[in-house]
């Protein structure tokens, strides 16, 4: 008997969805930063064993969209609300704001099991956790609640066995040696974007999109040319920095991560271009892969 299904990770921005995906996969598939709205796409992590295939999907955090890019990000979330066999609903226990009503309502309505993960328990205490369990039990009565730390891997080993019992009998959806639906270029783009999120402030990271134009391997070395698109000329200057110092730092940090990810030596060239107001432009968004 073979089991297979879609396990969709949903939650607010910054809840720890991507950290959890990486922890469950034992591999860094999704970028993680302390900034909200790090993830912009839906990323599949395909977990394979002989008699089971779990297709995890990481999604952008649920928010109220303010511009075109965010609308497209929410379209990915909507997809993930439609095709789940099980939901992993991840909540940051240190989050003081109100729950996302849209998500709570959806999860209550959809007849799909919900495993509610109270994340960041390492940053909380017993008393507060008990209170949260009570609170969330009232909000989503059908959910099974589990406190975890995605970062430290606490209680995350309980998740896989639980999911196996919940998944339907199905043949695999993907080749058993495939571990993601995304291309090599996607991981390059994301790695560079992660370094930009970590190295720049305010609107800069949100105004950036990365496109990899060349990815080719020659004699054991991967040669990569990537373009960093920004929305304005002033942003281009900030990305490059004084004498190119800032972009050089991004390039070095990205290269180190990519060499680890691909287990190959990497030559990385970065270019910066302006695409005015791309976040609001339907055609640009489409070209960048946001449908
Ligand atoms: N203390 C603590 N921090 C965590 C834990 N899990 C994630 N974080 C941190 O929370 C921040 C956000 O983590 P992400 O995994 O990027 O969150 P996300 O839900 O994918 O965020 P978006 O992609 O922006 O929606 C990062 O700084 C993580 O290191 C945890 O269990 N404990
Ligand atoms: Mg994320």
PDB file of C-alpha atoms and ligand atoms in Angstrom:
ATOM      1  CA  UNK A   1       0.000   0.000   0.000  1.00  0.00           C
ATOM      2  CA  UNK A   2       1.303   3.433  -0.962  1.00  0.00           C
ATOM      3  CA  UNK A   3       0.153   6.705   0.576  1.00  0.00           C
ATOM      4  CA  UNK A   4       0.560  10.128  -0.992  1.00  0.00           C
ATOM      5  CA  UNK A   5      -0.910  13.578  -0.604  1.00  0.00           C
ATOM      6  CA  UNK A   6      -0.562  17.307  -0.310  1.00  0.00           C
ATOM      7  CA  UNK A   7       0.268  18.822   3.049  1.00  0.00           C
ATOM      8  CA  UNK A   8      -0.056  22.567   2.824  1.00  0.00           C
ATOM      9  CA  UNK A   9       1.702  24.859   5.270  1.00  0.00           C
ATOM     10  CA  UNK A  10      -0.263  28.043   5.878  1.00  0.00           C
ATOM     11  CA  UNK A  11      -0.100  30.909   8.352  1.00  0.00           C
ATOM     12  CA  UNK A  12       0.592  34.591   8.821  1.00  0.00           C
ATOM     13  CA  UNK A  13       3.787  36.222   7.525  1.00  0.00           C
ATOM     14  CA  UNK A  14       6.802  35.439   9.725  1.00  0.00           C
ATOM     15  CA  UNK A  15       5.093  32.539  11.556  1.00  0.00           C
ATOM     16  CA  UNK A  16       7.892  30.142  10.595  1.00  0.00           C
ATOM     17  CA  UNK A  17       6.369  28.308   7.607  1.00  0.00           C
ATOM     18  CA  UNK A  18       9.571  28.154   5.589  1.00  0.00           C
ATOM     19  CA  UNK A  19      11.632  27.213   8.649  1.00  0.00           C
ATOM     20  CA  UNK A  20       9.237  24.318   9.184  1.00  0.00           C
ATOM     21  CA  UNK A  21       9.406  23.180   5.552  1.00  0.00           C
ATOM     22  CA  UNK A  22      13.202  23.109   5.745  1.00  0.00           C
ATOM     23  CA  UNK A  23      13.115  21.259   9.060  1.00  0.00           C
ATOM     24  CA  UNK A  24      10.700  18.615   7.746  1.00  0.00           C
ATOM     25  CA  UNK A  25      12.664  18.162   4.519  1.00  0.00           C
ATOM     26  CA  UNK A  26      16.071  18.195   6.238  1.00  0.00           C
ATOM     27  CA  UNK A  27      17.207  20.555   3.496  1.00  0.00           C
ATOM     28  CA  UNK A  28      17.086  24.308   2.960  1.00  0.00           C
ATOM     29  CA  UNK A  29      14.496  24.628   0.191  1.00  0.00           C
ATOM     30  CA  UNK A  30      12.927  27.898   1.249  1.00  0.00           C
ATOM     31  CA  UNK A  31      14.643  31.097   2.286  1.00  0.00           C
ATOM     32  CA  UNK A  32      14.121  32.320   5.833  1.00  0.00           C
ATOM     33  CA  UNK A  33      14.559  35.808   7.242  1.00  0.00           C
ATOM     34  CA  UNK A  34      13.292  37.795  10.207  1.00  0.00           C
ATOM     35  CA  UNK A  35      11.381  40.053   7.773  1.00  0.00           C
ATOM     36  CA  UNK A  36       7.713  39.415   6.991  1.00  0.00           C
ATOM     37  CA  UNK A  37       6.796  38.516   3.380  1.00  0.00           C
ATOM     38  CA  UNK A  38       9.998  36.642   2.715  1.00  0.00           C
ATOM     39  CA  UNK A  39       8.275  33.922   0.697  1.00  0.00           C
ATOM     40  CA  UNK A  40       6.533  35.091  -2.487  1.00  0.00           C
ATOM     41  CA  UNK A  41       5.830  31.818  -4.289  1.00  0.00           C
ATOM     42  CA  UNK A  42       4.350  28.449  -3.545  1.00  0.00           C
ATOM     43  CA  UNK A  43       7.217  26.009  -3.115  1.00  0.00           C
ATOM     44  CA  UNK A  44       6.820  22.249  -3.067  1.00  0.00           C
ATOM     45  CA  UNK A  45       9.075  20.117  -0.940  1.00  0.00           C
ATOM     46  CA  UNK A  46       8.580  16.465  -1.871  1.00  0.00           C
ATOM     47  CA  UNK A  47       9.299  14.016   0.944  1.00  0.00           C
ATOM     48  CA  UNK A  48       9.806  10.436  -0.252  1.00  0.00           C
ATOM     49  CA  UNK A  49       9.902   7.090   1.480  1.00  0.00           C
ATOM     50  CA  UNK A  50       9.306   3.666  -0.023  1.00  0.00           C
ATOM     51  CA  UNK A  51       5.593   3.585   0.825  1.00  0.00           C
ATOM     52  CA  UNK A  52       4.779   7.274   1.189  1.00  0.00           C
ATOM     53  CA  UNK A  53       5.158  10.562  -0.657  1.00  0.00           C
ATOM     54  CA  UNK A  54       4.310  13.797   1.119  1.00  0.00           C
ATOM     55  CA  UNK A  55       4.127  16.893  -1.057  1.00  0.00           C
ATOM     56  CA  UNK A  56       4.598  19.801   1.335  1.00  0.00           C
ATOM     57  CA  UNK A  57       3.784  23.251   0.082  1.00  0.00           C
ATOM     58  CA  UNK A  58       5.207  26.390   1.625  1.00  0.00           C
ATOM     59  CA  UNK A  59       3.242  29.533   0.843  1.00  0.00           C
ATOM     60  CA  UNK A  60       3.489  33.290   1.346  1.00  0.00           C
ATOM     61  CA  UNK A  61       2.074  34.515   4.647  1.00  0.00           C
ATOM     62  CA  UNK A  62      -1.594  35.471   4.512  1.00  0.00           C
ATOM     63  CA  UNK A  63      -2.088  39.235   4.365  1.00  0.00           C
ATOM     64  CA  UNK A  64      -4.400  41.905   3.098  1.00  0.00           C
ATOM     65  CA  UNK A  65      -2.973  42.672  -0.374  1.00  0.00           C
ATOM     66  CA  UNK A  66      -2.034  46.306  -1.025  1.00  0.00           C
ATOM     67  CA  UNK A  67      -0.504  46.045  -4.496  1.00  0.00           C
ATOM     68  CA  UNK A  68      -0.246  43.717  -7.495  1.00  0.00           C
ATOM     69  CA  UNK A  69       2.592  41.560  -6.218  1.00  0.00           C
ATOM     70  CA  UNK A  70       0.805  40.887  -2.931  1.00  0.00           C
ATOM     71  CA  UNK A  71      -2.378  39.990  -4.813  1.00  0.00           C
ATOM     72  CA  UNK A  72      -0.437  37.412  -6.803  1.00  0.00           C
ATOM     73  CA  UNK A  73       1.110  36.105  -3.596  1.00  0.00           C
ATOM     74  CA  UNK A  74      -2.379  35.590  -2.168  1.00  0.00           C
ATOM     75  CA  UNK A  75      -3.385  33.716  -5.329  1.00  0.00           C
ATOM     76  CA  UNK A  76      -0.742  31.124  -4.397  1.00  0.00           C
ATOM     77  CA  UNK A  77      -2.294  30.894  -0.931  1.00  0.00           C
ATOM     78  CA  UNK A  78      -5.740  30.405  -2.459  1.00  0.00           C
ATOM     79  CA  UNK A  79      -4.389  27.510  -4.540  1.00  0.00           C
ATOM     80  CA  UNK A  80      -3.010  25.906  -1.427  1.00  0.00           C
ATOM     81  CA  UNK A  81      -6.392  26.204   0.280  1.00  0.00           C
ATOM     82  CA  UNK A  82      -7.939  24.154  -2.521  1.00  0.00           C
ATOM     83  CA  UNK A  83      -5.761  21.119  -2.972  1.00  0.00           C
ATOM     84  CA  UNK A  84      -4.762  20.113   0.572  1.00  0.00           C
ATOM     85  CA  UNK A  85      -5.160  16.630   2.041  1.00  0.00           C
ATOM     86  CA  UNK A  86      -3.933  17.979   5.377  1.00  0.00           C
ATOM     87  CA  UNK A  87      -3.193  21.507   6.582  1.00  0.00           C
ATOM     88  CA  UNK A  88      -0.282  22.445   8.750  1.00  0.00           C
ATOM     89  CA  UNK A  89      -1.526  25.719  10.202  1.00  0.00           C
ATOM     90  CA  UNK A  90       1.403  27.407  11.864  1.00  0.00           C
ATOM     91  CA  UNK A  91       0.949  30.092  14.507  1.00  0.00           C
ATOM     92  CA  UNK A  92       3.664  32.193  16.157  1.00  0.00           C
ATOM     93  CA  UNK A  93       2.982  31.954  19.893  1.00  0.00           C
ATOM     94  CA  UNK A  94       4.829  35.225  20.482  1.00  0.00           C
ATOM     95  CA  UNK A  95       2.514  37.067  18.049  1.00  0.00           C
ATOM     96  CA  UNK A  96       0.424  39.559  20.034  1.00  0.00           C
ATOM     97  CA  UNK A  97      -1.859  40.544  17.147  1.00  0.00           C
ATOM     98  CA  UNK A  98      -5.265  39.090  16.407  1.00  0.00           C
ATOM     99  CA  UNK A  99      -5.506  35.871  14.347  1.00  0.00           C
ATOM    100  CA  UNK A 100      -6.125  36.160  10.626  1.00  0.00           C
ATOM    101  CA  UNK A 101      -9.895  35.816  10.389  1.00  0.00           C
ATOM    102  CA  UNK A 102      -9.938  34.841   6.729  1.00  0.00           C
ATOM    103  CA  UNK A 103      -7.662  31.890   7.382  1.00  0.00           C
ATOM    104  CA  UNK A 104      -9.454  30.733  10.529  1.00  0.00           C
ATOM    105  CA  UNK A 105     -12.783  30.847   8.754  1.00  0.00           C
ATOM    106  CA  UNK A 106     -11.455  28.922   5.756  1.00  0.00           C
ATOM    107  CA  UNK A 107      -9.818  26.226   7.847  1.00  0.00           C
ATOM    108  CA  UNK A 108     -13.028  25.744   9.811  1.00  0.00           C
ATOM    109  CA  UNK A 109     -15.069  25.475   6.628  1.00  0.00           C
ATOM    110  CA  UNK A 110     -12.878  23.177   4.536  1.00  0.00           C
ATOM    111  CA  UNK A 111     -13.433  19.490   5.393  1.00  0.00           C
ATOM    112  CA  UNK A 112      -9.723  18.713   5.665  1.00  0.00           C
ATOM    113  CA  UNK A 113      -7.792  17.785   8.823  1.00  0.00           C
ATOM    114  CA  UNK A 114      -5.805  20.594  10.438  1.00  0.00           C
ATOM    115  CA  UNK A 115      -2.689  20.125  12.503  1.00  0.00           C
ATOM    116  CA  UNK A 116      -2.277  23.416  14.344  1.00  0.00           C
ATOM    117  CA  UNK A 117       1.354  24.049  15.224  1.00  0.00           C
ATOM    118  CA  UNK A 118       2.052  26.532  17.992  1.00  0.00           C
ATOM    119  CA  UNK A 119       5.494  27.583  16.827  1.00  0.00           C
ATOM    120  CA  UNK A 120       8.378  29.339  18.581  1.00  0.00           C
ATOM    121  CA  UNK A 121       7.654  27.576  21.868  1.00  0.00           C
ATOM    122  CA  UNK A 122      11.359  28.074  22.643  1.00  0.00           C
ATOM    123  CA  UNK A 123      10.557  31.773  22.991  1.00  0.00           C
ATOM    124  CA  UNK A 124       7.522  31.222  25.248  1.00  0.00           C
ATOM    125  CA  UNK A 125       6.712  29.651  28.617  1.00  0.00           C
ATOM    126  CA  UNK A 126       4.492  26.850  29.901  1.00  0.00           C
ATOM    127  CA  UNK A 127       1.780  29.137  31.219  1.00  0.00           C
ATOM    128  CA  UNK A 128       1.454  31.170  28.021  1.00  0.00           C
ATOM    129  CA  UNK A 129       1.425  27.980  25.955  1.00  0.00           C
ATOM    130  CA  UNK A 130      -1.442  26.467  27.951  1.00  0.00           C
ATOM    131  CA  UNK A 131      -3.379  29.665  27.414  1.00  0.00           C
ATOM    132  CA  UNK A 132      -2.698  29.529  23.650  1.00  0.00           C
ATOM    133  CA  UNK A 133      -3.801  25.897  23.398  1.00  0.00           C
ATOM    134  CA  UNK A 134      -7.095  26.830  25.042  1.00  0.00           C
ATOM    135  CA  UNK A 135      -7.514  29.902  22.836  1.00  0.00           C
ATOM    136  CA  UNK A 136      -6.880  28.050  19.576  1.00  0.00           C
ATOM    137  CA  UNK A 137      -8.954  25.059  20.573  1.00  0.00           C
ATOM    138  CA  UNK A 138     -11.946  27.375  20.848  1.00  0.00           C
ATOM    139  CA  UNK A 139     -11.185  29.027  17.505  1.00  0.00           C
ATOM    140  CA  UNK A 140     -10.638  25.839  15.464  1.00  0.00           C
ATOM    141  CA  UNK A 141     -12.199  22.984  17.446  1.00  0.00           C
ATOM    142  CA  UNK A 142     -11.427  20.266  14.893  1.00  0.00           C
ATOM    143  CA  UNK A 143      -7.685  21.024  14.880  1.00  0.00           C
ATOM    144  CA  UNK A 144      -5.167  18.867  16.650  1.00  0.00           C
ATOM    145  CA  UNK A 145      -2.799  21.220  18.492  1.00  0.00           C
ATOM    146  CA  UNK A 146       0.918  20.666  18.880  1.00  0.00           C
ATOM    147  CA  UNK A 147       3.455  23.106  20.355  1.00  0.00           C
ATOM    148  CA  UNK A 148       6.714  23.042  18.379  1.00  0.00           C
ATOM    149  CA  UNK A 149       9.920  24.899  17.692  1.00  0.00           C
ATOM    150  CA  UNK A 150      10.555  24.755  13.949  1.00  0.00           C
ATOM    151  CA  UNK A 151      13.882  26.485  14.522  1.00  0.00           C
ATOM    152  CA  UNK A 152      15.205  24.095  17.142  1.00  0.00           C
ATOM    153  CA  UNK A 153      13.445  21.021  15.787  1.00  0.00           C
ATOM    154  CA  UNK A 154      11.456  20.500  18.964  1.00  0.00           C
ATOM    155  CA  UNK A 155       8.438  18.183  18.500  1.00  0.00           C
ATOM    156  CA  UNK A 156       8.834  18.400  14.730  1.00  0.00           C
ATOM    157  CA  UNK A 157       9.713  14.688  14.597  1.00  0.00           C
ATOM    158  CA  UNK A 158       6.135  13.923  15.699  1.00  0.00           C
ATOM    159  CA  UNK A 159       4.704  15.593  12.592  1.00  0.00           C
ATOM    160  CA  UNK A 160       5.761  13.092   9.901  1.00  0.00           C
ATOM    161  CA  UNK A 161       4.310   9.973  11.610  1.00  0.00           C
ATOM    162  CA  UNK A 162       1.068  11.876  12.264  1.00  0.00           C
ATOM    163  CA  UNK A 163       0.815  12.913   8.628  1.00  0.00           C
ATOM    164  CA  UNK A 164       1.364   9.360   7.436  1.00  0.00           C
ATOM    165  CA  UNK A 165      -1.735   8.239   9.317  1.00  0.00           C
ATOM    166  CA  UNK A 166      -3.787  11.094   7.844  1.00  0.00           C
ATOM    167  CA  UNK A 167      -2.817  10.732   4.183  1.00  0.00           C
ATOM    168  CA  UNK A 168      -4.978   8.816   1.689  1.00  0.00           C
ATOM    169  CA  UNK A 169      -3.951   5.762  -0.250  1.00  0.00           C
ATOM    170  CA  UNK A 170      -2.548   7.062  -3.534  1.00  0.00           C
ATOM    171  CA  UNK A 171       0.232   6.354  -5.992  1.00  0.00           C
ATOM    172  CA  UNK A 172       3.037   8.946  -5.936  1.00  0.00           C
ATOM    173  CA  UNK A 173       2.339  12.269  -7.669  1.00  0.00           C
ATOM    174  CA  UNK A 174       5.986  12.899  -8.549  1.00  0.00           C
ATOM    175  CA  UNK A 175       9.052  10.812  -9.366  1.00  0.00           C
ATOM    176  CA  UNK A 176      10.403   9.294  -6.196  1.00  0.00           C
ATOM    177  CA  UNK A 177      13.809  10.919  -6.699  1.00  0.00           C
ATOM    178  CA  UNK A 178      12.358  14.425  -7.110  1.00  0.00           C
ATOM    179  CA  UNK A 179      12.436  16.653  -4.019  1.00  0.00           C
ATOM    180  CA  UNK A 180      10.960  19.918  -5.323  1.00  0.00           C
ATOM    181  CA  UNK A 181       8.939  21.379  -8.192  1.00  0.00           C
ATOM    182  CA  UNK A 182      11.261  24.362  -8.569  1.00  0.00           C
ATOM    183  CA  UNK A 183      14.189  24.804 -10.958  1.00  0.00           C
ATOM    184  CA  UNK A 184      17.846  25.354 -10.166  1.00  0.00           C
ATOM    185  CA  UNK A 185      17.439  28.959 -11.297  1.00  0.00           C
ATOM    186  CA  UNK A 186      14.626  29.496  -8.813  1.00  0.00           C
ATOM    187  CA  UNK A 187      16.924  28.515  -5.929  1.00  0.00           C
ATOM    188  CA  UNK A 188      19.590  30.885  -7.229  1.00  0.00           C
ATOM    189  CA  UNK A 189      17.078  33.750  -7.407  1.00  0.00           C
ATOM    190  CA  UNK A 190      15.796  33.030  -3.929  1.00  0.00           C
ATOM    191  CA  UNK A 191      19.241  32.735  -2.369  1.00  0.00           C
ATOM    192  CA  UNK A 192      20.194  36.135  -3.761  1.00  0.00           C
ATOM    193  CA  UNK A 193      16.892  37.601  -2.598  1.00  0.00           C
ATOM    194  CA  UNK A 194      17.493  36.211   0.891  1.00  0.00           C
ATOM    195  CA  UNK A 195      20.822  38.024   1.088  1.00  0.00           C
ATOM    196  CA  UNK A 196      19.126  41.222  -0.074  1.00  0.00           C
ATOM    197  CA  UNK A 197      16.445  40.842   2.616  1.00  0.00           C
ATOM    198  CA  UNK A 198      19.199  40.397   5.193  1.00  0.00           C
ATOM    199  CA  UNK A 199      21.473  43.227   4.004  1.00  0.00           C
ATOM    200  CA  UNK A 200      19.086  46.101   3.199  1.00  0.00           C
ATOM    201  CA  UNK A 201      16.373  47.976   5.056  1.00  0.00           C
ATOM    202  CA  UNK A 202      12.911  49.409   4.587  1.00  0.00           C
ATOM    203  CA  UNK A 203      11.393  49.155   1.107  1.00  0.00           C
ATOM    204  CA  UNK A 204      14.536  47.948  -0.673  1.00  0.00           C
ATOM    205  CA  UNK A 205      14.074  44.178  -0.219  1.00  0.00           C
ATOM    206  CA  UNK A 206      10.411  44.442  -1.191  1.00  0.00           C
ATOM    207  CA  UNK A 207      11.272  46.351  -4.378  1.00  0.00           C
ATOM    208  CA  UNK A 208      13.656  43.654  -5.547  1.00  0.00           C
ATOM    209  CA  UNK A 209      13.096  40.757  -7.892  1.00  0.00           C
ATOM    210  CA  UNK A 210      15.910  38.498  -9.065  1.00  0.00           C
ATOM    211  CA  UNK A 211      16.132  36.788 -12.446  1.00  0.00           C
ATOM    212  CA  UNK A 212      18.868  34.325 -13.346  1.00  0.00           C
ATOM    213  CA  UNK A 213      19.692  34.603 -17.038  1.00  0.00           C
ATOM    214  CA  UNK A 214      22.584  32.170 -17.251  1.00  0.00           C
ATOM    215  CA  UNK A 215      23.075  28.926 -15.364  1.00  0.00           C
ATOM    216  CA  UNK A 216      25.551  26.584 -16.997  1.00  0.00           C
ATOM    217  CA  UNK A 217      27.989  24.023 -15.784  1.00  0.00           C
ATOM    218  CA  UNK A 218      31.450  23.669 -17.287  1.00  0.00           C
ATOM    219  CA  UNK A 219      34.180  21.411 -15.979  1.00  0.00           C
ATOM    220  CA  UNK A 220      32.608  21.097 -12.536  1.00  0.00           C
ATOM    221  CA  UNK A 221      32.003  24.825 -12.095  1.00  0.00           C
ATOM    222  CA  UNK A 222      28.567  26.450 -12.317  1.00  0.00           C
ATOM    223  CA  UNK A 223      28.588  29.829 -14.062  1.00  0.00           C
ATOM    224  CA  UNK A 224      25.687  32.072 -13.092  1.00  0.00           C
ATOM    225  CA  UNK A 225      24.565  35.514 -14.298  1.00  0.00           C
ATOM    226  CA  UNK A 226      21.709  37.014 -12.301  1.00  0.00           C
ATOM    227  CA  UNK A 227      19.932  40.331 -12.586  1.00  0.00           C
ATOM    228  CA  UNK A 228      18.649  42.202  -9.561  1.00  0.00           C
ATOM    229  CA  UNK A 229      15.663  44.310 -10.626  1.00  0.00           C
ATOM    230  CA  UNK A 230      14.673  47.333  -8.545  1.00  0.00           C
ATOM    231  CA  UNK A 231      11.884  49.860  -8.995  1.00  0.00           C
ATOM    232  CA  UNK A 232      13.899  53.117  -9.074  1.00  0.00           C
ATOM    233  CA  UNK A 233      17.309  54.583  -9.904  1.00  0.00           C
ATOM    234  CA  UNK A 234      17.928  55.592  -6.282  1.00  0.00           C
ATOM    235  CA  UNK A 235      17.408  51.982  -5.238  1.00  0.00           C
ATOM    236  CA  UNK A 236      19.937  50.839  -7.810  1.00  0.00           C
ATOM    237  CA  UNK A 237      22.541  53.052  -6.150  1.00  0.00           C
ATOM    238  CA  UNK A 238      21.709  51.686  -2.713  1.00  0.00           C
ATOM    239  CA  UNK A 239      21.918  48.063  -3.876  1.00  0.00           C
ATOM    240  CA  UNK A 240      25.345  48.662  -5.427  1.00  0.00           C
ATOM    241  CA  UNK A 241      26.629  50.709  -2.478  1.00  0.00           C
ATOM    242  CA  UNK A 242      29.807  52.688  -2.047  1.00  0.00           C
ATOM    243  CA  UNK A 243      32.361  51.440  -4.619  1.00  0.00           C
ATOM    244  CA  UNK A 244      30.188  48.351  -5.053  1.00  0.00           C
ATOM    245  CA  UNK A 245      30.789  47.170  -1.501  1.00  0.00           C
ATOM    246  CA  UNK A 246      27.172  46.333  -0.748  1.00  0.00           C
ATOM    247  CA  UNK A 247      26.482  44.229  -3.818  1.00  0.00           C
ATOM    248  CA  UNK A 248      29.809  42.490  -3.412  1.00  0.00           C
ATOM    249  CA  UNK A 249      28.763  41.356   0.058  1.00  0.00           C
ATOM    250  CA  UNK A 250      25.451  40.020  -1.310  1.00  0.00           C
ATOM    251  CA  UNK A 251      27.326  38.165  -4.041  1.00  0.00           C
ATOM    252  CA  UNK A 252      29.793  36.566  -1.647  1.00  0.00           C
ATOM    253  CA  UNK A 253      27.125  35.458   0.828  1.00  0.00           C
ATOM    254  CA  UNK A 254      24.922  34.066  -1.943  1.00  0.00           C
ATOM    255  CA  UNK A 255      27.825  32.215  -3.552  1.00  0.00           C
ATOM    256  CA  UNK A 256      28.767  30.518  -0.270  1.00  0.00           C
ATOM    257  CA  UNK A 257      25.179  29.249   0.197  1.00  0.00           C
ATOM    258  CA  UNK A 258      24.841  28.160  -3.430  1.00  0.00           C
ATOM    259  CA  UNK A 259      28.113  26.205  -3.295  1.00  0.00           C
ATOM    260  CA  UNK A 260      26.643  24.337  -0.337  1.00  0.00           C
ATOM    261  CA  UNK A 261      23.281  23.780  -2.040  1.00  0.00           C
ATOM    262  CA  UNK A 262      24.666  22.521  -5.353  1.00  0.00           C
ATOM    263  CA  UNK A 263      27.861  20.969  -3.897  1.00  0.00           C
ATOM    264  CA  UNK A 264      29.811  22.621  -6.730  1.00  0.00           C
ATOM    265  CA  UNK A 265      32.100  25.580  -7.176  1.00  0.00           C
ATOM    266  CA  UNK A 266      30.150  28.658  -8.303  1.00  0.00           C
ATOM    267  CA  UNK A 267      31.016  31.747 -10.341  1.00  0.00           C
ATOM    268  CA  UNK A 268      28.328  34.323  -9.681  1.00  0.00           C
ATOM    269  CA  UNK A 269      27.924  37.594 -11.606  1.00  0.00           C
ATOM    270  CA  UNK A 270      25.326  40.079 -10.364  1.00  0.00           C
ATOM    271  CA  UNK A 271      23.828  42.936 -12.393  1.00  0.00           C
ATOM    272  CA  UNK A 272      21.379  45.619 -11.259  1.00  0.00           C
ATOM    273  CA  UNK A 273      18.633  46.978 -13.499  1.00  0.00           C
ATOM    274  CA  UNK A 274      15.659  49.281 -13.007  1.00  0.00           C
ATOM    275  CA  UNK A 275      12.174  48.145 -13.963  1.00  0.00           C
ATOM    276  CA  UNK A 276       9.995  51.024 -12.892  1.00  0.00           C
ATOM    277  CA  UNK A 277       7.162  50.073 -10.502  1.00  0.00           C
ATOM    278  CA  UNK A 278       7.264  46.398 -11.528  1.00  0.00           C
ATOM    279  CA  UNK A 279       5.331  45.390  -8.411  1.00  0.00           C
ATOM    280  CA  UNK A 280       2.239  47.099  -9.808  1.00  0.00           C
ATOM    281  CA  UNK A 281       2.700  46.127 -13.441  1.00  0.00           C
ATOM    282  CA  UNK A 282       0.678  43.151 -14.608  1.00  0.00           C
ATOM    283  CA  UNK A 283       3.007  42.331 -17.500  1.00  0.00           C
ATOM    284  CA  UNK A 284       6.184  42.561 -15.410  1.00  0.00           C
ATOM    285  CA  UNK A 285       4.635  40.403 -12.711  1.00  0.00           C
ATOM    286  CA  UNK A 286       3.731  37.782 -15.299  1.00  0.00           C
ATOM    287  CA  UNK A 287       7.247  37.813 -16.720  1.00  0.00           C
ATOM    288  CA  UNK A 288       8.606  37.303 -13.208  1.00  0.00           C
ATOM    289  CA  UNK A 289       6.481  34.185 -12.805  1.00  0.00           C
ATOM    290  CA  UNK A 290       3.554  35.548 -10.811  1.00  0.00           C
ATOM    291  CA  UNK A 291       0.919  34.449 -13.338  1.00  0.00           C
TER     292      UNK A 291
HETATM  293  N1  LIG B   1      12.561  31.629  18.241  1.00  0.00           N
HETATM  294  C1  LIG B   1      12.094  31.038  17.146  1.00  0.00           C
HETATM  295  N2  LIG B   1      12.151  31.665  15.966  1.00  0.00           N
HETATM  296  C2  LIG B   1      11.675  31.018  14.869  1.00  0.00           C
HETATM  297  C3  LIG B   1      11.126  29.717  14.930  1.00  0.00           C
HETATM  298  N3  LIG B   1      10.740  29.362  13.686  1.00  0.00           N
HETATM  299  C4  LIG B   1      11.043  30.405  12.885  1.00  0.00           C
HETATM  300  N4  LIG B   1      11.620  31.399  13.577  1.00  0.00           N
HETATM  301  C5  LIG B   1      12.112  32.699  13.069  1.00  0.00           C
HETATM  302  O1  LIG B   1      11.009  33.454  12.590  1.00  0.00           O
HETATM  303  C6  LIG B   1      11.414  34.252  11.457  1.00  0.00           C
HETATM  304  C7  LIG B   1      10.490  33.967  10.279  1.00  0.00           C
HETATM  305  O2  LIG B   1      10.695  32.642   9.834  1.00  0.00           O
HETATM  306  P1  LIG B   1      10.237  32.162   8.380  1.00  0.00           P
HETATM  307  O3  LIG B   1      10.398  30.689   8.326  1.00  0.00           O
HETATM  308  O4  LIG B   1      10.908  32.981   7.325  1.00  0.00           O
HETATM  309  O5  LIG B   1       8.694  32.546   8.449  1.00  0.00           O
HETATM  310  P2  LIG B   1       7.602  32.448   7.274  1.00  0.00           P
HETATM  311  O6  LIG B   1       6.308  32.076   7.935  1.00  0.00           O
HETATM  312  O7  LIG B   1       8.074  31.562   6.202  1.00  0.00           O
HETATM  313  O8  LIG B   1       7.533  33.963   6.797  1.00  0.00           O
HETATM  314  P3  LIG B   1       7.012  34.567   5.354  1.00  0.00           P
HETATM  315  O9  LIG B   1       7.688  33.808   4.272  1.00  0.00           O
HETATM  316  O10 LIG B   1       7.462  35.984   5.410  1.00  0.00           O
HETATM  317  O11 LIG B   1       5.538  34.435   5.357  1.00  0.00           O
HETATM  318  C8  LIG B   1      12.870  33.896  11.182  1.00  0.00           C
HETATM  319  O12 LIG B   1      13.687  34.860  11.798  1.00  0.00           O
HETATM  320  C9  LIG B   1      13.028  32.536  11.860  1.00  0.00           C
HETATM  321  O13 LIG B   1      14.354  32.258  12.266  1.00  0.00           O
HETATM  322  C10 LIG B   1      11.108  29.050  16.204  1.00  0.00           C
HETATM  323  O14 LIG B   1      10.660  27.921  16.375  1.00  0.00           O
HETATM  324  N5  LIG B   1      11.590  29.769  17.269  1.00  0.00           N
HETATM  325 MG1  LIG B   2       8.399  31.881   4.191  1.00  0.00          MG
END
